[in-house]
């Protein structure tokens, strides 16, 4: 076992790493190509950044390709994203032409890699049409959809369907997100990397420094939500819940940490509303952090007594996983992947309203032992279910299964 694997073994145990190595043995040298549409920003890039080097470490010939496109292409795929999550919007005919042309051009550029690969994993709708432009492909192609497809805008799904039916398999994060397709569909939830800056253990002094930097009092309660300023993350509901609790828990502090203002006009509007709602309360901190402030977010989560993620719509909710991993109970919206992670009285509480969130906050803040017990359960729950190593085990098992799918018996080691 080399240095990197040993570091992971230190977190997840030798047996998990041994298991990974034994699954990887039969896949040595396997040419796996992941394809998505961005190298930075967003959960998919975050996961691939860790997963691809880990697969290489395990002996697979894994690579990661990124398709390139212009503004019209990304306007089209952003509309897809909104439509697939339920909005009644449709790209223009020109945008759809750009979508197909961009994929044709990328297929040309990546032709030899895609045709020769033994496994191709295409992430999300942006590169989905590549399959149709590589008829000479030799490998198995998997469509890995990270989006909630439970209630798509029909015309958009009807348009996309022909681009995904030809895949050999699909992967979704949750059963609720999947659609019926004419090939095997697998469920593999995302994961966090315990050795990433966002999640590694920190010295107490670093947490103290971050408290000082943002003028947070260590002797008073602190609750935190880390999220883009997006309506579906319900930051106004968080402030409302905080206000309801404040009269019972004087001195309570709230941190809402999000990204710096972006060109997303909707984000700027939500941020304005949040700033207005928090006005004149010195115990509410609205933090606009740079995209690489991973250690700061890590320290803020660790400095908190509990974590909030009061979304009204959510994909998986990596911020929930991050909070649980730091041994904090999470009070989360009763939606999407949060339901997979937050279990009432075990790892936190699911809530539907600001009043519900306030009730659970009051309860947890006034019961230290329960908070600590739930925090311990939370960490263990992530350790067993949502770390990168589990994610890799499932990918490797899937590769074995797909390659030997026709055999009666699959020997992996
Ligand atoms: N995040 C960040 N800075 C921010 C806001 C969020 O680094 O200002 C990170 C957060 O820690 C998490 C990811 O971005 O790792 C958000 O993933 P999640 O699944 O929670 O929500 P999404 O933004 O994908 O809807």
Short mmCIF file of C-alpha atoms and ligand atoms in Angstrom, two decimals:
data_model
loop_
_atom_site.label_atom_id
_atom_site.label_comp_id
_atom_site.label_asym_id
_atom_site.label_seq_id
_atom_site.Cartn_x
_atom_site.Cartn_y
_atom_site.Cartn_z
CA UNK A 1 0.00 0.00 0.00
CA UNK A 2 1.56 3.31 -1.01
CA UNK A 3 1.50 6.68 0.81
CA UNK A 4 -1.81 8.00 -0.51
CA UNK A 5 -3.68 4.76 0.08
CA UNK A 6 -2.18 4.58 3.55
CA UNK A 7 -3.51 8.04 4.36
CA UNK A 8 -7.00 6.94 3.35
CA UNK A 9 -6.57 3.73 5.33
CA UNK A 10 -5.92 5.95 8.35
CA UNK A 11 -9.44 7.37 7.95
CA UNK A 12 -11.54 4.47 6.67
CA UNK A 13 -9.55 1.46 7.89
CA UNK A 14 -7.24 -1.02 6.18
CA UNK A 15 -10.09 -3.38 5.26
CA UNK A 16 -11.79 -0.82 3.02
CA UNK A 17 -8.55 -0.14 1.17
CA UNK A 18 -7.83 -3.88 0.88
CA UNK A 19 -11.30 -4.34 -0.58
CA UNK A 20 -10.65 -1.56 -3.11
CA UNK A 21 -7.31 -3.10 -4.07
CA UNK A 22 -8.84 -6.52 -4.58
CA UNK A 23 -11.61 -5.10 -6.78
CA UNK A 24 -9.03 -3.05 -8.70
CA UNK A 25 -6.78 -6.06 -9.37
CA UNK A 26 -9.08 -7.40 -12.05
CA UNK A 27 -9.32 -3.96 -13.62
CA UNK A 28 -5.60 -3.18 -13.89
CA UNK A 29 -4.87 -1.02 -16.91
CA UNK A 30 -8.58 -0.61 -17.73
CA UNK A 31 -8.98 2.41 -19.99
CA UNK A 32 -11.67 4.51 -18.29
CA UNK A 33 -12.52 8.01 -19.55
CA UNK A 34 -14.70 10.43 -17.60
CA UNK A 35 -16.19 13.31 -19.61
CA UNK A 36 -17.90 16.42 -18.24
CA UNK A 37 -18.13 20.08 -19.19
CA UNK A 38 -16.03 21.90 -16.59
CA UNK A 39 -12.77 21.31 -14.78
CA UNK A 40 -13.53 23.71 -11.90
CA UNK A 41 -16.64 24.72 -10.00
CA UNK A 42 -19.58 22.52 -9.14
CA UNK A 43 -19.89 19.19 -7.41
CA UNK A 44 -19.06 17.05 -10.47
CA UNK A 45 -15.68 18.70 -11.02
CA UNK A 46 -15.02 18.46 -7.28
CA UNK A 47 -15.65 14.70 -7.32
CA UNK A 48 -13.70 14.00 -10.54
CA UNK A 49 -10.73 15.96 -9.21
CA UNK A 50 -10.40 13.33 -6.49
CA UNK A 51 -11.81 10.24 -8.12
CA UNK A 52 -9.69 10.15 -11.28
CA UNK A 53 -6.29 10.29 -9.48
CA UNK A 54 -7.57 7.70 -7.00
CA UNK A 55 -8.54 5.33 -9.85
CA UNK A 56 -5.05 5.84 -11.33
CA UNK A 57 -3.54 5.07 -7.94
CA UNK A 58 -5.49 1.79 -7.97
CA UNK A 59 -3.93 0.85 -11.31
CA UNK A 60 -6.73 1.78 -13.74
CA UNK A 61 -5.75 3.84 -16.79
CA UNK A 62 -8.31 6.52 -15.87
CA UNK A 63 -8.40 9.91 -17.58
CA UNK A 64 -10.69 12.94 -17.51
CA UNK A 65 -11.71 14.92 -20.58
CA UNK A 66 -13.65 18.17 -20.61
CA UNK A 67 -15.79 19.26 -23.55
CA UNK A 68 -15.53 22.88 -24.66
CA UNK A 69 -18.34 25.08 -25.93
CA UNK A 70 -19.34 28.69 -26.46
CA UNK A 71 -21.93 30.87 -24.71
CA UNK A 72 -24.82 29.61 -26.81
CA UNK A 73 -23.97 26.02 -25.92
CA UNK A 74 -23.87 26.77 -22.19
CA UNK A 75 -27.07 28.86 -22.39
CA UNK A 76 -28.68 25.77 -23.90
CA UNK A 77 -27.38 23.37 -21.24
CA UNK A 78 -28.34 25.77 -18.42
CA UNK A 79 -31.88 25.78 -19.81
CA UNK A 80 -31.78 21.97 -19.89
CA UNK A 81 -30.73 21.97 -16.26
CA UNK A 82 -33.62 24.21 -15.19
CA UNK A 83 -36.12 22.33 -17.36
CA UNK A 84 -35.02 18.92 -16.09
CA UNK A 85 -35.57 20.13 -12.53
CA UNK A 86 -39.11 21.10 -13.41
CA UNK A 87 -39.21 24.59 -14.96
CA UNK A 88 -41.28 25.03 -18.12
CA UNK A 89 -38.46 26.35 -20.30
CA UNK A 90 -37.08 25.14 -23.64
CA UNK A 91 -33.88 26.11 -25.50
CA UNK A 92 -34.32 27.89 -28.82
CA UNK A 93 -33.80 26.01 -32.11
CA UNK A 94 -30.47 27.84 -32.55
CA UNK A 95 -29.32 26.77 -29.10
CA UNK A 96 -30.25 23.14 -29.82
CA UNK A 97 -28.25 23.30 -33.07
CA UNK A 98 -25.29 24.64 -31.08
CA UNK A 99 -25.70 21.79 -28.55
CA UNK A 100 -25.46 19.15 -31.27
CA UNK A 101 -22.71 20.90 -33.26
CA UNK A 102 -20.61 21.41 -30.12
CA UNK A 103 -20.87 17.72 -29.29
CA UNK A 104 -20.00 16.77 -32.88
CA UNK A 105 -16.89 19.00 -32.72
CA UNK A 106 -15.83 17.59 -29.36
CA UNK A 107 -16.35 14.04 -30.61
CA UNK A 108 -13.98 14.86 -33.47
CA UNK A 109 -11.37 16.27 -31.09
CA UNK A 110 -11.63 13.35 -28.64
CA UNK A 111 -12.31 10.63 -31.21
CA UNK A 112 -9.38 8.28 -30.60
CA UNK A 113 -9.66 8.49 -26.78
CA UNK A 114 -13.42 7.86 -26.84
CA UNK A 115 -13.32 5.12 -29.45
CA UNK A 116 -10.51 3.19 -27.72
CA UNK A 117 -11.73 3.50 -24.12
CA UNK A 118 -13.06 0.37 -22.49
CA UNK A 119 -15.37 2.36 -20.20
CA UNK A 120 -16.66 5.87 -20.93
CA UNK A 121 -18.51 7.74 -18.18
CA UNK A 122 -20.41 10.74 -19.51
CA UNK A 123 -21.49 13.16 -16.77
CA UNK A 124 -24.82 15.02 -17.09
CA UNK A 125 -26.62 16.19 -20.25
CA UNK A 126 -23.92 18.53 -21.62
CA UNK A 127 -21.80 15.80 -23.31
CA UNK A 128 -24.62 13.21 -23.67
CA UNK A 129 -24.81 13.33 -27.52
CA UNK A 130 -21.12 12.33 -27.83
CA UNK A 131 -22.21 8.70 -27.96
CA UNK A 132 -24.05 9.24 -31.24
CA UNK A 133 -20.95 10.77 -32.84
CA UNK A 134 -18.61 7.84 -32.05
CA UNK A 135 -20.23 4.92 -33.89
CA UNK A 136 -16.94 3.02 -33.96
CA UNK A 137 -16.74 2.93 -30.14
CA UNK A 138 -15.41 -0.27 -28.65
CA UNK A 139 -16.17 0.21 -24.95
CA UNK A 140 -19.16 0.36 -22.63
CA UNK A 141 -20.71 3.80 -22.21
CA UNK A 142 -22.37 4.92 -18.97
CA UNK A 143 -24.50 8.06 -18.57
CA UNK A 144 -23.95 9.45 -15.06
CA UNK A 145 -26.81 11.86 -14.32
CA UNK A 146 -26.35 14.07 -11.25
CA UNK A 147 -29.63 15.91 -11.76
CA UNK A 148 -33.07 15.33 -10.28
CA UNK A 149 -35.08 13.95 -13.23
CA UNK A 150 -38.18 13.10 -11.22
CA UNK A 151 -40.34 15.87 -12.73
CA UNK A 152 -38.71 17.09 -15.96
CA UNK A 153 -40.35 19.55 -18.31
CA UNK A 154 -41.67 17.01 -20.85
CA UNK A 155 -40.58 18.63 -24.16
CA UNK A 156 -36.97 18.87 -22.95
CA UNK A 157 -36.88 15.28 -21.71
CA UNK A 158 -38.44 14.15 -25.00
CA UNK A 159 -35.67 15.94 -26.88
CA UNK A 160 -32.87 14.50 -24.69
CA UNK A 161 -34.15 10.94 -24.50
CA UNK A 162 -32.82 9.82 -27.92
CA UNK A 163 -29.36 11.03 -26.84
CA UNK A 164 -29.31 8.78 -23.74
CA UNK A 165 -31.23 5.64 -24.68
CA UNK A 166 -28.21 4.19 -26.52
CA UNK A 167 -26.02 4.05 -23.40
CA UNK A 168 -25.19 0.68 -21.86
CA UNK A 169 -26.16 1.86 -18.38
CA UNK A 170 -27.12 4.95 -16.36
CA UNK A 171 -26.24 6.04 -12.86
CA UNK A 172 -28.43 8.29 -10.68
CA UNK A 173 -27.75 9.65 -7.19
CA UNK A 174 -31.13 8.65 -5.71
CA UNK A 175 -33.99 6.34 -6.70
CA UNK A 176 -36.35 9.36 -6.65
CA UNK A 177 -34.23 11.11 -9.29
CA UNK A 178 -34.20 8.30 -11.85
CA UNK A 179 -36.33 7.76 -14.95
CA UNK A 180 -37.16 4.51 -16.66
CA UNK A 181 -34.62 3.86 -19.45
CA UNK A 182 -34.15 0.83 -21.74
CA UNK A 183 -30.89 -0.20 -20.06
CA UNK A 184 -29.78 -0.99 -16.48
CA UNK A 185 -29.96 2.00 -14.12
CA UNK A 186 -27.77 2.05 -11.02
CA UNK A 187 -27.96 4.18 -7.88
CA UNK A 188 -24.69 5.62 -6.62
CA UNK A 189 -24.86 8.63 -4.28
CA UNK A 190 -22.02 11.18 -4.36
CA UNK A 191 -19.35 11.48 -1.70
CA UNK A 192 -16.93 13.81 0.03
CA UNK A 193 -13.18 13.41 0.24
CA UNK A 194 -12.08 13.19 3.89
CA UNK A 195 -8.57 14.32 2.95
CA UNK A 196 -9.66 17.44 1.03
CA UNK A 197 -9.01 20.85 2.61
CA UNK A 198 -12.76 21.21 3.10
CA UNK A 199 -12.90 18.13 5.31
CA UNK A 200 -9.53 17.39 6.90
CA UNK A 201 -9.09 17.66 10.65
CA UNK A 202 -7.99 21.14 11.72
CA UNK A 203 -5.94 22.33 14.66
CA UNK A 204 -8.03 24.09 17.32
CA UNK A 205 -5.91 27.21 16.71
CA UNK A 206 -7.09 27.42 13.09
CA UNK A 207 -10.72 27.30 14.21
CA UNK A 208 -10.00 29.98 16.80
CA UNK A 209 -8.38 32.16 14.12
CA UNK A 210 -11.42 31.90 11.87
CA UNK A 211 -13.71 32.79 14.80
CA UNK A 212 -11.57 35.86 15.45
CA UNK A 213 -11.47 36.82 11.80
CA UNK A 214 -15.27 36.96 11.64
CA UNK A 215 -15.70 38.29 15.15
CA UNK A 216 -17.60 35.26 16.43
CA UNK A 217 -17.87 34.80 20.18
CA UNK A 218 -16.74 31.28 21.23
CA UNK A 219 -18.87 31.48 24.39
CA UNK A 220 -22.15 31.89 22.54
CA UNK A 221 -24.03 29.42 20.33
CA UNK A 222 -23.31 29.48 16.60
CA UNK A 223 -25.42 27.98 13.81
CA UNK A 224 -24.25 28.00 10.17
CA UNK A 225 -25.58 27.46 6.67
CA UNK A 226 -23.08 27.24 3.80
CA UNK A 227 -24.79 27.77 0.43
CA UNK A 228 -24.89 29.71 -2.76
CA UNK A 229 -27.35 32.62 -2.45
CA UNK A 230 -30.11 30.78 -4.22
CA UNK A 231 -33.82 30.84 -3.44
CA UNK A 232 -33.99 27.06 -3.24
CA UNK A 233 -31.48 27.16 -0.36
CA UNK A 234 -34.01 29.36 1.51
CA UNK A 235 -31.61 31.75 3.29
CA UNK A 236 -34.56 33.99 4.23
CA UNK A 237 -36.23 31.02 5.92
CA UNK A 238 -33.00 30.47 7.85
CA UNK A 239 -33.01 34.07 9.10
CA UNK A 240 -36.67 33.73 10.05
CA UNK A 241 -35.94 30.53 12.02
CA UNK A 242 -32.95 32.19 13.73
CA UNK A 243 -35.17 35.14 14.80
CA UNK A 244 -37.74 32.76 16.29
CA UNK A 245 -35.04 31.01 18.34
CA UNK A 246 -33.19 34.16 19.34
CA UNK A 247 -35.80 35.21 21.89
CA UNK A 248 -35.28 31.90 23.71
CA UNK A 249 -31.52 31.65 23.18
CA UNK A 250 -30.15 35.15 23.67
CA UNK A 251 -26.77 35.77 22.05
CA UNK A 252 -27.32 33.14 19.36
CA UNK A 253 -25.08 33.79 16.34
CA UNK A 254 -25.87 32.91 12.73
CA UNK A 255 -23.45 32.57 9.81
CA UNK A 256 -24.70 32.43 6.24
CA UNK A 257 -21.65 31.69 4.09
CA UNK A 258 -21.87 31.81 0.32
CA UNK A 259 -19.80 32.61 -2.74
CA UNK A 260 -18.74 36.05 -3.82
CA UNK A 261 -21.31 37.91 -5.92
CA UNK A 262 -21.32 36.28 -9.37
CA UNK A 263 -22.82 37.34 -12.69
CA UNK A 264 -25.87 35.27 -11.79
CA UNK A 265 -28.50 38.05 -11.62
CA UNK A 266 -30.78 35.86 -9.52
CA UNK A 267 -27.97 35.28 -6.99
CA UNK A 268 -27.37 39.02 -6.61
CA UNK A 269 -31.08 39.64 -5.98
CA UNK A 270 -31.26 36.92 -3.33
CA UNK A 271 -28.13 38.30 -1.66
CA UNK A 272 -29.71 41.80 -1.52
CA UNK A 273 -32.79 40.35 0.14
CA UNK A 274 -30.67 38.43 2.64
CA UNK A 275 -28.62 41.53 3.50
CA UNK A 276 -31.83 43.52 3.98
CA UNK A 277 -33.35 40.81 6.21
CA UNK A 278 -30.21 40.61 8.35
CA UNK A 279 -29.81 44.36 8.69
CA UNK A 280 -29.10 45.81 12.12
CA UNK A 281 -28.53 42.41 13.71
CA UNK A 282 -24.86 42.27 14.73
CA UNK A 283 -25.14 38.54 15.43
CA UNK A 284 -25.92 37.60 11.82
CA UNK A 285 -22.86 37.34 9.56
CA UNK A 286 -23.35 37.17 5.81
CA UNK A 287 -20.02 36.00 4.42
CA UNK A 288 -19.03 36.23 0.77
CA UNK A 289 -16.13 33.83 0.48
CA UNK A 290 -13.84 33.17 -2.51
CA UNK A 291 -14.32 29.90 -4.36
CA UNK A 292 -11.18 28.37 -2.82
CA UNK A 293 -12.02 29.20 0.82
CA UNK A 294 -12.23 25.49 1.64
CA UNK A 295 -10.35 25.64 4.95
CA UNK A 296 -12.39 28.64 6.08
CA UNK A 297 -15.63 26.77 5.41
CA UNK A 298 -14.19 23.72 7.14
CA UNK A 299 -13.35 25.84 10.23
CA UNK A 300 -16.76 27.56 10.24
CA UNK A 301 -18.53 24.21 10.14
CA UNK A 302 -16.35 22.94 12.99
CA UNK A 303 -16.90 26.12 15.02
CA UNK A 304 -20.69 25.66 14.81
CA UNK A 305 -22.95 23.94 17.32
CA UNK A 306 -25.16 22.72 14.52
CA UNK A 307 -25.49 23.05 10.78
CA UNK A 308 -28.53 24.22 8.83
CA UNK A 309 -29.44 23.36 5.24
CA UNK A 310 -33.00 24.52 4.98
CA UNK A 311 -33.35 23.95 1.23
CA UNK A 312 -36.77 23.74 -0.38
CA UNK A 313 -35.26 21.87 -3.36
CA UNK A 314 -31.94 20.04 -3.31
CA UNK A 315 -29.82 17.65 -5.35
CA UNK A 316 -27.72 15.61 -2.96
CA UNK A 317 -26.59 18.41 -0.65
CA UNK A 318 -22.85 18.02 -0.15
CA UNK A 319 -22.93 20.73 2.52
CA UNK A 320 -25.04 18.36 4.61
CA UNK A 321 -22.43 15.58 4.24
CA UNK A 322 -19.69 18.06 5.14
CA UNK A 323 -21.54 19.17 8.29
CA UNK A 324 -22.30 15.61 9.42
CA UNK A 325 -18.67 14.61 8.83
CA UNK A 326 -17.62 17.32 11.29
CA UNK A 327 -19.75 15.67 13.95
CA UNK A 328 -22.55 18.23 13.81
CA UNK A 329 -26.26 17.44 13.73
CA UNK A 330 -27.88 18.95 10.63
CA UNK A 331 -31.31 20.54 10.47
CA UNK A 332 -32.21 20.15 6.82
CA UNK A 333 -35.11 20.72 4.44
CA UNK A 334 -37.20 17.62 3.85
CA UNK A 335 -36.19 17.35 0.15
CA UNK A 336 -33.90 15.52 -2.30
CA UNK A 337 -30.68 13.99 -1.04
CA UNK A 338 -31.01 15.67 2.36
CA UNK A 339 -33.59 12.97 3.17
CA UNK A 340 -30.94 10.35 2.53
CA UNK A 341 -28.56 11.91 5.02
CA UNK A 342 -30.61 13.45 7.80
CA UNK A 343 -32.51 11.01 9.96
CA UNK A 344 -34.72 12.43 12.71
CA UNK A 345 -33.20 12.08 16.17
CA UNK A 346 -30.18 10.23 14.71
CA UNK A 347 -28.14 12.58 12.52
CA UNK A 348 -30.37 15.68 12.75
CA UNK A 349 -33.89 16.72 11.87
CA UNK A 350 -35.83 17.15 8.64
CA UNK A 351 -38.03 20.26 8.56
CA UNK A 352 -40.61 21.75 6.22
CA UNK A 353 -40.96 25.29 7.60
CA UNK A 354 -38.94 28.01 9.38
CA UNK A 355 -41.06 27.29 12.47
CA UNK A 356 -40.08 23.63 12.31
CA UNK A 357 -36.42 24.57 11.95
CA UNK A 358 -36.71 26.93 14.93
CA UNK A 359 -38.30 24.24 17.10
CA UNK A 360 -35.52 21.77 16.33
CA UNK A 361 -32.80 24.39 16.81
CA UNK A 362 -34.16 25.27 20.25
CA UNK A 363 -34.33 21.62 21.19
CA UNK A 364 -30.78 20.83 20.10
CA UNK A 365 -29.24 23.99 21.53
CA UNK A 366 -30.74 23.27 24.94
CA UNK A 367 -29.65 19.60 25.02
CA UNK A 368 -25.89 19.40 24.82
CA UNK A 369 -25.62 15.67 25.37
CA UNK A 370 -28.16 14.86 22.68
CA UNK A 371 -26.37 17.23 20.31
CA UNK A 372 -23.08 15.49 20.96
CA UNK A 373 -24.54 12.01 20.65
CA UNK A 374 -26.21 12.90 17.35
CA UNK A 375 -22.93 14.46 16.18
CA UNK A 376 -21.10 11.18 16.82
CA UNK A 377 -23.76 9.22 14.94
CA UNK A 378 -23.59 11.76 12.10
CA UNK A 379 -19.87 11.31 11.63
CA UNK A 380 -20.09 7.54 11.70
CA UNK A 381 -22.97 7.62 9.23
CA UNK A 382 -20.87 9.59 6.72
CA UNK A 383 -17.86 7.37 7.37
CA UNK A 384 -19.89 4.31 6.43
CA UNK A 385 -21.89 5.74 3.56
CA UNK A 386 -20.66 8.92 1.92
CA UNK A 387 -16.87 8.94 1.66
CA UNK A 388 -14.94 8.81 -1.60
CA UNK A 389 -13.79 5.25 -0.87
CA UNK A 390 -17.39 3.91 -0.84
CA UNK A 391 -18.05 5.82 -4.06
CA UNK A 392 -15.04 4.16 -5.69
CA UNK A 393 -16.01 0.69 -4.45
CA UNK A 394 -19.37 1.11 -6.16
CA UNK A 395 -17.81 2.32 -9.40
CA UNK A 396 -15.35 -0.58 -9.48
CA UNK A 397 -18.07 -3.12 -8.69
CA UNK A 398 -20.17 -1.60 -11.47
CA UNK A 399 -17.29 -1.85 -13.97
CA UNK A 400 -16.88 -5.53 -13.08
CA UNK A 401 -20.60 -6.12 -13.35
CA UNK A 402 -20.96 -4.41 -16.72
CA UNK A 403 -17.93 -6.13 -18.23
CA UNK A 404 -18.88 -9.58 -17.01
CA UNK A 405 -22.62 -9.04 -17.07
CA UNK A 406 -23.23 -11.98 -19.37
CA UNK A 407 -21.35 -14.48 -17.18
CA UNK A 408 -23.07 -16.58 -14.54
CA UNK A 409 -20.37 -15.92 -12.04
CA UNK A 410 -18.15 -12.88 -11.51
CA UNK A 411 -14.72 -13.42 -9.93
CA UNK A 412 -13.21 -10.15 -8.81
CA UNK A 413 -9.95 -11.26 -7.25
N1 LIG B 1 -19.50 25.86 -1.35
C1 LIG B 1 -18.34 26.60 -1.29
N2 LIG B 1 -18.44 27.96 -1.13
C2 LIG B 1 -19.65 28.57 -1.03
C3 LIG B 1 -20.84 27.81 -1.11
C4 LIG B 1 -20.72 26.43 -1.27
O1 LIG B 1 -17.22 26.07 -1.35
O2 LIG B 1 -19.67 29.78 -0.89
C5 LIG B 1 -19.35 24.41 -1.52
C6 LIG B 1 -19.94 23.60 -0.39
O3 LIG B 1 -19.02 23.48 0.68
C7 LIG B 1 -20.24 22.27 -1.10
C8 LIG B 1 -20.61 22.72 -2.52
O4 LIG B 1 -20.04 24.02 -2.68
O5 LIG B 1 -19.06 21.49 -1.20
C9 LIG B 1 -22.11 22.84 -2.72
O6 LIG B 1 -22.63 21.58 -2.99
P1 LIG B 1 -24.15 21.22 -2.63
O7 LIG B 1 -24.38 19.85 -3.14
O8 LIG B 1 -24.41 21.44 -1.17
O9 LIG B 1 -25.04 22.32 -3.38
P2 LIG B 1 -25.06 22.90 -4.89
O10 LIG B 1 -24.39 24.25 -4.81
O11 LIG B 1 -24.35 21.91 -5.76
O12 LIG B 1 -26.53 23.05 -5.18
#
